[in-house]
Amino acid sequence: MKIVPDTDYRKLSRFWRTHGLEVQVSDTPPDSLLHAWSMTDQDGTLVAAAALERRNGFLVLADVAVDPAYRGSHYGVALVTLAEETAAAMGAPEIWLTGKVPDFYRKLGWQSVPRQDAPPISKCLHCEDFQVSCHPEIMRKVF
């Protein structure tokens, strides 16, 4: 499976939304978007996608999703690795994310950061449901 740059934000945002991410479906990407990548199967069906954004001066791995039928195939690992390599090539000392599956990211060397120590990279930081009924973790990887 090959990772390719993807500019069809409507398709990507619909995919992310369908796979449980809090993304608004839109034709127009957010101003913060730097890169988006996708992976398709032999029939051209989107099976995985990720994005790299700059939010408030911080590079953020955003919107990583893999279709459940393809989980365990290392597509998520490949997308995360590409985003990390891209951020490092841009000269970033670190990369951040808000992870709904923190154990996946921990296996890849990411570390959780307490809410009070996290930079302003996520609207989750100001949500009253954060760590009450919704349990993502703010994480970073230092290069």
JSON list of C-alpha atoms in Angstrom, two decimals:
[
{"chain": "A", "resi": 1, "resn": "MET", "atom": "CA", "xyz": [0.00, 0.00, 0.00]},
{"chain": "A", "resi": 2, "resn": "LYS", "atom": "CA", "xyz": [1.36, 3.39, -0.99]},
{"chain": "A", "resi": 3, "resn": "ILE", "atom": "CA", "xyz": [1.00, 6.68, 0.88]},
{"chain": "A", "resi": 4, "resn": "VAL", "atom": "CA", "xyz": [0.26, 9.66, -1.36]},
{"chain": "A", "resi": 5, "resn": "PRO", "atom": "CA", "xyz": [-0.26, 13.38, -0.73]},
{"chain": "A", "resi": 6, "resn": "ASP", "atom": "CA", "xyz": [-3.97, 14.15, -0.92]},
{"chain": "A", "resi": 7, "resn": "THR", "atom": "CA", "xyz": [-5.69, 17.50, -1.49]},
{"chain": "A", "resi": 8, "resn": "ASP", "atom": "CA", "xyz": [-9.30, 16.26, -1.61]},
{"chain": "A", "resi": 9, "resn": "TYR", "atom": "CA", "xyz": [-10.24, 17.63, 1.79]},
{"chain": "A", "resi": 10, "resn": "ARG", "atom": "CA", "xyz": [-13.94, 16.78, 1.46]},
{"chain": "A", "resi": 11, "resn": "LYS", "atom": "CA", "xyz": [-13.08, 13.11, 0.94]},
{"chain": "A", "resi": 12, "resn": "LEU", "atom": "CA", "xyz": [-10.53, 13.12, 3.78]},
{"chain": "A", "resi": 13, "resn": "SER", "atom": "CA", "xyz": [-12.73, 15.00, 6.24]},
{"chain": "A", "resi": 14, "resn": "ARG", "atom": "CA", "xyz": [-15.65, 12.66, 5.50]},
{"chain": "A", "resi": 15, "resn": "PHE", "atom": "CA", "xyz": [-13.37, 9.65, 6.09]},
{"chain": "A", "resi": 16, "resn": "TRP", "atom": "CA", "xyz": [-12.07, 11.03, 9.38]},
{"chain": "A", "resi": 17, "resn": "ARG", "atom": "CA", "xyz": [-15.58, 11.91, 10.55]},
{"chain": "A", "resi": 18, "resn": "THR", "atom": "CA", "xyz": [-16.89, 8.46, 9.60]},
{"chain": "A", "resi": 19, "resn": "HIS", "atom": "CA", "xyz": [-14.10, 6.89, 11.64]},
{"chain": "A", "resi": 20, "resn": "GLY", "atom": "CA", "xyz": [-14.93, 8.75, 14.85]},
{"chain": "A", "resi": 21, "resn": "LEU", "atom": "CA", "xyz": [-12.80, 11.88, 14.67]},
{"chain": "A", "resi": 22, "resn": "GLU", "atom": "CA", "xyz": [-14.26, 15.26, 15.54]},
{"chain": "A", "resi": 23, "resn": "VAL", "atom": "CA", "xyz": [-13.73, 16.82, 12.13]},
{"chain": "A", "resi": 24, "resn": "GLN", "atom": "CA", "xyz": [-16.17, 19.02, 10.25]},
{"chain": "A", "resi": 25, "resn": "VAL", "atom": "CA", "xyz": [-16.82, 17.72, 6.75]},
{"chain": "A", "resi": 26, "resn": "SER", "atom": "CA", "xyz": [-15.78, 20.49, 4.41]},
{"chain": "A", "resi": 27, "resn": "ASP", "atom": "CA", "xyz": [-14.45, 21.26, 0.94]},
{"chain": "A", "resi": 28, "resn": "THR", "atom": "CA", "xyz": [-12.04, 23.74, 2.47]},
{"chain": "A", "resi": 29, "resn": "PRO", "atom": "CA", "xyz": [-9.18, 22.57, 4.67]},
{"chain": "A", "resi": 30, "resn": "PRO", "atom": "CA", "xyz": [-8.36, 24.53, 7.81]},
{"chain": "A", "resi": 31, "resn": "ASP", "atom": "CA", "xyz": [-5.74, 27.25, 7.42]},
{"chain": "A", "resi": 32, "resn": "SER", "atom": "CA", "xyz": [-3.56, 25.23, 9.80]},
{"chain": "A", "resi": 33, "resn": "LEU", "atom": "CA", "xyz": [-3.23, 22.28, 7.38]},
{"chain": "A", "resi": 34, "resn": "LEU", "atom": "CA", "xyz": [0.30, 21.74, 6.05]},
{"chain": "A", "resi": 35, "resn": "HIS", "atom": "CA", "xyz": [0.11, 18.21, 4.61]},
{"chain": "A", "resi": 36, "resn": "ALA", "atom": "CA", "xyz": [-2.48, 15.48, 4.18]},
{"chain": "A", "resi": 37, "resn": "TRP", "atom": "CA", "xyz": [-1.84, 11.91, 3.09]},
{"chain": "A", "resi": 38, "resn": "SER", "atom": "CA", "xyz": [-4.00, 8.98, 2.17]},
{"chain": "A", "resi": 39, "resn": "MET", "atom": "CA", "xyz": [-3.79, 5.29, 1.43]},
{"chain": "A", "resi": 40, "resn": "THR", "atom": "CA", "xyz": [-6.22, 3.43, -0.84]},
{"chain": "A", "resi": 41, "resn": "ASP", "atom": "CA", "xyz": [-6.83, -0.23, -1.55]},
{"chain": "A", "resi": 42, "resn": "GLN", "atom": "CA", "xyz": [-6.62, -1.85, -4.99]},
{"chain": "A", "resi": 43, "resn": "ASP", "atom": "CA", "xyz": [-10.11, -0.58, -5.84]},
{"chain": "A", "resi": 44, "resn": "GLY", "atom": "CA", "xyz": [-9.23, 3.01, -4.97]},
{"chain": "A", "resi": 45, "resn": "THR", "atom": "CA", "xyz": [-11.20, 2.98, -1.70]},
{"chain": "A", "resi": 46, "resn": "LEU", "atom": "CA", "xyz": [-9.72, 5.21, 0.98]},
{"chain": "A", "resi": 47, "resn": "VAL", "atom": "CA", "xyz": [-8.50, 3.03, 3.86]},
{"chain": "A", "resi": 48, "resn": "ALA", "atom": "CA", "xyz": [-6.24, 5.35, 5.89]},
{"chain": "A", "resi": 49, "resn": "ALA", "atom": "CA", "xyz": [-5.42, 9.04, 6.14]},
{"chain": "A", "resi": 50, "resn": "ALA", "atom": "CA", "xyz": [-3.54, 11.54, 8.28]},
{"chain": "A", "resi": 51, "resn": "ALA", "atom": "CA", "xyz": [-2.73, 15.23, 8.38]},
{"chain": "A", "resi": 52, "resn": "LEU", "atom": "CA", "xyz": [0.00, 17.49, 9.69]},
{"chain": "A", "resi": 53, "resn": "GLU", "atom": "CA", "xyz": [-1.02, 20.94, 10.92]},
{"chain": "A", "resi": 54, "resn": "ARG", "atom": "CA", "xyz": [0.58, 23.98, 12.49]},
{"chain": "A", "resi": 55, "resn": "ARG", "atom": "CA", "xyz": [-1.53, 25.15, 15.43]},
{"chain": "A", "resi": 56, "resn": "ASN", "atom": "CA", "xyz": [-0.44, 28.17, 17.44]},
{"chain": "A", "resi": 57, "resn": "GLY", "atom": "CA", "xyz": [3.13, 27.64, 16.28]},
{"chain": "A", "resi": 58, "resn": "PHE", "atom": "CA", "xyz": [3.27, 23.91, 17.13]},
{"chain": "A", "resi": 59, "resn": "LEU", "atom": "CA", "xyz": [3.35, 21.06, 14.62]},
{"chain": "A", "resi": 60, "resn": "VAL", "atom": "CA", "xyz": [0.44, 18.70, 15.26]},
{"chain": "A", "resi": 61, "resn": "LEU", "atom": "CA", "xyz": [-0.23, 15.23, 13.93]},
{"chain": "A", "resi": 62, "resn": "ALA", "atom": "CA", "xyz": [-3.94, 15.50, 13.25]},
{"chain": "A", "resi": 63, "resn": "ASP", "atom": "CA", "xyz": [-6.73, 13.23, 12.19]},
{"chain": "A", "resi": 64, "resn": "VAL", "atom": "CA", "xyz": [-5.04, 9.85, 11.88]},
{"chain": "A", "resi": 65, "resn": "ALA", "atom": "CA", "xyz": [-7.57, 7.16, 10.99]},
{"chain": "A", "resi": 66, "resn": "VAL", "atom": "CA", "xyz": [-7.42, 3.65, 9.57]},
{"chain": "A", "resi": 67, "resn": "ASP", "atom": "CA", "xyz": [-10.49, 1.75, 8.42]},
{"chain": "A", "resi": 68, "resn": "PRO", "atom": "CA", "xyz": [-11.17, -1.07, 10.92]},
{"chain": "A", "resi": 69, "resn": "ALA", "atom": "CA", "xyz": [-10.74, -3.72, 8.20]},
{"chain": "A", "resi": 70, "resn": "TYR", "atom": "CA", "xyz": [-7.13, -2.58, 7.77]},
{"chain": "A", "resi": 71, "resn": "ARG", "atom": "CA", "xyz": [-6.11, -2.08, 11.39]},
{"chain": "A", "resi": 72, "resn": "GLY", "atom": "CA", "xyz": [-3.15, -4.22, 12.32]},
{"chain": "A", "resi": 73, "resn": "SER", "atom": "CA", "xyz": [-1.72, -3.80, 8.82]},
{"chain": "A", "resi": 74, "resn": "HIS", "atom": "CA", "xyz": [0.72, -1.10, 10.00]},
{"chain": "A", "resi": 75, "resn": "TYR", "atom": "CA", "xyz": [-0.91, 1.58, 7.86]},
{"chain": "A", "resi": 76, "resn": "GLY", "atom": "CA", "xyz": [-1.31, 3.83, 10.89]},
{"chain": "A", "resi": 77, "resn": "VAL", "atom": "CA", "xyz": [2.34, 3.31, 11.79]},
{"chain": "A", "resi": 78, "resn": "ALA", "atom": "CA", "xyz": [3.37, 4.24, 8.25]},
{"chain": "A", "resi": 79, "resn": "LEU", "atom": "CA", "xyz": [1.29, 7.43, 8.30]},
{"chain": "A", "resi": 80, "resn": "VAL", "atom": "CA", "xyz": [2.56, 8.48, 11.74]},
{"chain": "A", "resi": 81, "resn": "THR", "atom": "CA", "xyz": [6.15, 7.78, 10.69]},
{"chain": "A", "resi": 82, "resn": "LEU", "atom": "CA", "xyz": [5.76, 9.89, 7.55]},
{"chain": "A", "resi": 83, "resn": "ALA", "atom": "CA", "xyz": [4.29, 12.78, 9.56]},
{"chain": "A", "resi": 84, "resn": "GLU", "atom": "CA", "xyz": [7.15, 12.54, 12.08]},
{"chain": "A", "resi": 85, "resn": "GLU", "atom": "CA", "xyz": [9.76, 12.49, 9.30]},
{"chain": "A", "resi": 86, "resn": "THR", "atom": "CA", "xyz": [8.10, 15.46, 7.61]},
{"chain": "A", "resi": 87, "resn": "ALA", "atom": "CA", "xyz": [8.02, 17.46, 10.86]},
{"chain": "A", "resi": 88, "resn": "ALA", "atom": "CA", "xyz": [11.67, 16.64, 11.58]},
{"chain": "A", "resi": 89, "resn": "ALA", "atom": "CA", "xyz": [12.65, 17.64, 8.03]},
{"chain": "A", "resi": 90, "resn": "MET", "atom": "CA", "xyz": [10.89, 20.96, 8.64]},
{"chain": "A", "resi": 91, "resn": "GLY", "atom": "CA", "xyz": [13.24, 21.50, 11.58]},
{"chain": "A", "resi": 92, "resn": "ALA", "atom": "CA", "xyz": [10.66, 20.93, 14.29]},
{"chain": "A", "resi": 93, "resn": "PRO", "atom": "CA", "xyz": [12.13, 19.87, 17.65]},
{"chain": "A", "resi": 94, "resn": "GLU", "atom": "CA", "xyz": [8.92, 18.00, 18.51]},
{"chain": "A", "resi": 95, "resn": "ILE", "atom": "CA", "xyz": [5.46, 17.08, 17.29]},
{"chain": "A", "resi": 96, "resn": "TRP", "atom": "CA", "xyz": [2.16, 17.02, 19.22]},
{"chain": "A", "resi": 97, "resn": "LEU", "atom": "CA", "xyz": [-1.20, 15.24, 19.03]},
{"chain": "A", "resi": 98, "resn": "THR", "atom": "CA", "xyz": [-4.45, 14.65, 20.85]},
{"chain": "A", "resi": 99, "resn": "GLY", "atom": "CA", "xyz": [-4.75, 10.87, 20.89]},
{"chain": "A", "resi": 100, "resn": "LYS", "atom": "CA", "xyz": [-7.91, 8.83, 21.27]},
{"chain": "A", "resi": 101, "resn": "VAL", "atom": "CA", "xyz": [-5.79, 5.65, 21.26]},
{"chain": "A", "resi": 102, "resn": "PRO", "atom": "CA", "xyz": [-2.76, 6.69, 23.34]},
{"chain": "A", "resi": 103, "resn": "ASP", "atom": "CA", "xyz": [-1.39, 3.15, 23.69]},
{"chain": "A", "resi": 104, "resn": "PHE", "atom": "CA", "xyz": [-0.88, 3.03, 19.91]},
{"chain": "A", "resi": 105, "resn": "TYR", "atom": "CA", "xyz": [1.21, 6.21, 20.05]},
{"chain": "A", "resi": 106, "resn": "ARG", "atom": "CA", "xyz": [3.13, 5.13, 23.16]},
{"chain": "A", "resi": 107, "resn": "LYS", "atom": "CA", "xyz": [4.38, 2.09, 21.23]},
{"chain": "A", "resi": 108, "resn": "LEU", "atom": "CA", "xyz": [5.80, 4.56, 18.70]},
{"chain": "A", "resi": 109, "resn": "GLY", "atom": "CA", "xyz": [7.68, 6.58, 21.31]},
{"chain": "A", "resi": 110, "resn": "TRP", "atom": "CA", "xyz": [5.12, 9.29, 22.12]},
{"chain": "A", "resi": 111, "resn": "GLN", "atom": "CA", "xyz": [4.72, 10.49, 25.70]},
{"chain": "A", "resi": 112, "resn": "SER", "atom": "CA", "xyz": [1.62, 11.83, 27.45]},
{"chain": "A", "resi": 113, "resn": "VAL", "atom": "CA", "xyz": [1.74, 15.41, 28.70]},
{"chain": "A", "resi": 114, "resn": "PRO", "atom": "CA", "xyz": [-0.42, 16.64, 31.59]},
{"chain": "A", "resi": 115, "resn": "ARG", "atom": "CA", "xyz": [-3.20, 18.97, 30.51]},
{"chain": "A", "resi": 116, "resn": "GLN", "atom": "CA", "xyz": [-1.73, 21.90, 32.42]},
{"chain": "A", "resi": 117, "resn": "ASP", "atom": "CA", "xyz": [1.62, 21.48, 30.63]},
{"chain": "A", "resi": 118, "resn": "ALA", "atom": "CA", "xyz": [0.21, 21.15, 27.11]},
{"chain": "A", "resi": 119, "resn": "PRO", "atom": "CA", "xyz": [0.47, 23.99, 24.60]},
{"chain": "A", "resi": 120, "resn": "PRO", "atom": "CA", "xyz": [-2.72, 25.33, 22.99]},
{"chain": "A", "resi": 121, "resn": "ILE", "atom": "CA", "xyz": [-2.96, 22.69, 20.25]},
{"chain": "A", "resi": 122, "resn": "SER", "atom": "CA", "xyz": [-6.41, 21.28, 20.90]},
{"chain": "A", "resi": 123, "resn": "LYS", "atom": "CA", "xyz": [-9.90, 22.48, 21.71]},
{"chain": "A", "resi": 124, "resn": "CYS", "atom": "CA", "xyz": [-10.03, 19.45, 24.02]},
{"chain": "A", "resi": 125, "resn": "LEU", "atom": "CA", "xyz": [-7.94, 21.41, 26.51]},
{"chain": "A", "resi": 126, "resn": "HIS", "atom": "CA", "xyz": [-10.88, 23.74, 27.15]},
{"chain": "A", "resi": 127, "resn": "CYS", "atom": "CA", "xyz": [-13.65, 21.15, 27.07]},
{"chain": "A", "resi": 128, "resn": "GLU", "atom": "CA", "xyz": [-15.48, 20.33, 30.28]},
{"chain": "A", "resi": 129, "resn": "ASP", "atom": "CA", "xyz": [-15.78, 16.68, 29.16]},
{"chain": "A", "resi": 130, "resn": "PHE", "atom": "CA", "xyz": [-11.98, 16.26, 28.86]},
{"chain": "A", "resi": 131, "resn": "GLN", "atom": "CA", "xyz": [-10.99, 13.34, 31.10]},
{"chain": "A", "resi": 132, "resn": "VAL", "atom": "CA", "xyz": [-14.57, 13.18, 32.43]},
{"chain": "A", "resi": 133, "resn": "SER", "atom": "CA", "xyz": [-16.59, 11.48, 29.69]},
{"chain": "A", "resi": 134, "resn": "CYS", "atom": "CA", "xyz": [-13.99, 11.82, 26.93]},
{"chain": "A", "resi": 135, "resn": "HIS", "atom": "CA", "xyz": [-10.49, 10.48, 27.49]},
{"chain": "A", "resi": 136, "resn": "PRO", "atom": "CA", "xyz": [-7.98, 11.49, 24.83]},
{"chain": "A", "resi": 137, "resn": "GLU", "atom": "CA", "xyz": [-4.44, 12.26, 25.87]},
{"chain": "A", "resi": 138, "resn": "ILE", "atom": "CA", "xyz": [-2.28, 15.17, 24.83]},
{"chain": "A", "resi": 139, "resn": "MET", "atom": "CA", "xyz": [0.97, 13.65, 23.63]},
{"chain": "A", "resi": 140, "resn": "ARG", "atom": "CA", "xyz": [4.25, 14.70, 22.11]},
{"chain": "A", "resi": 141, "resn": "LYS", "atom": "CA", "xyz": [7.28, 13.18, 20.53]},
{"chain": "A", "resi": 142, "resn": "VAL", "atom": "CA", "xyz": [10.63, 14.95, 20.82]},
{"chain": "A", "resi": 143, "resn": "PHE", "atom": "CA", "xyz": [13.09, 14.50, 17.97]}
]
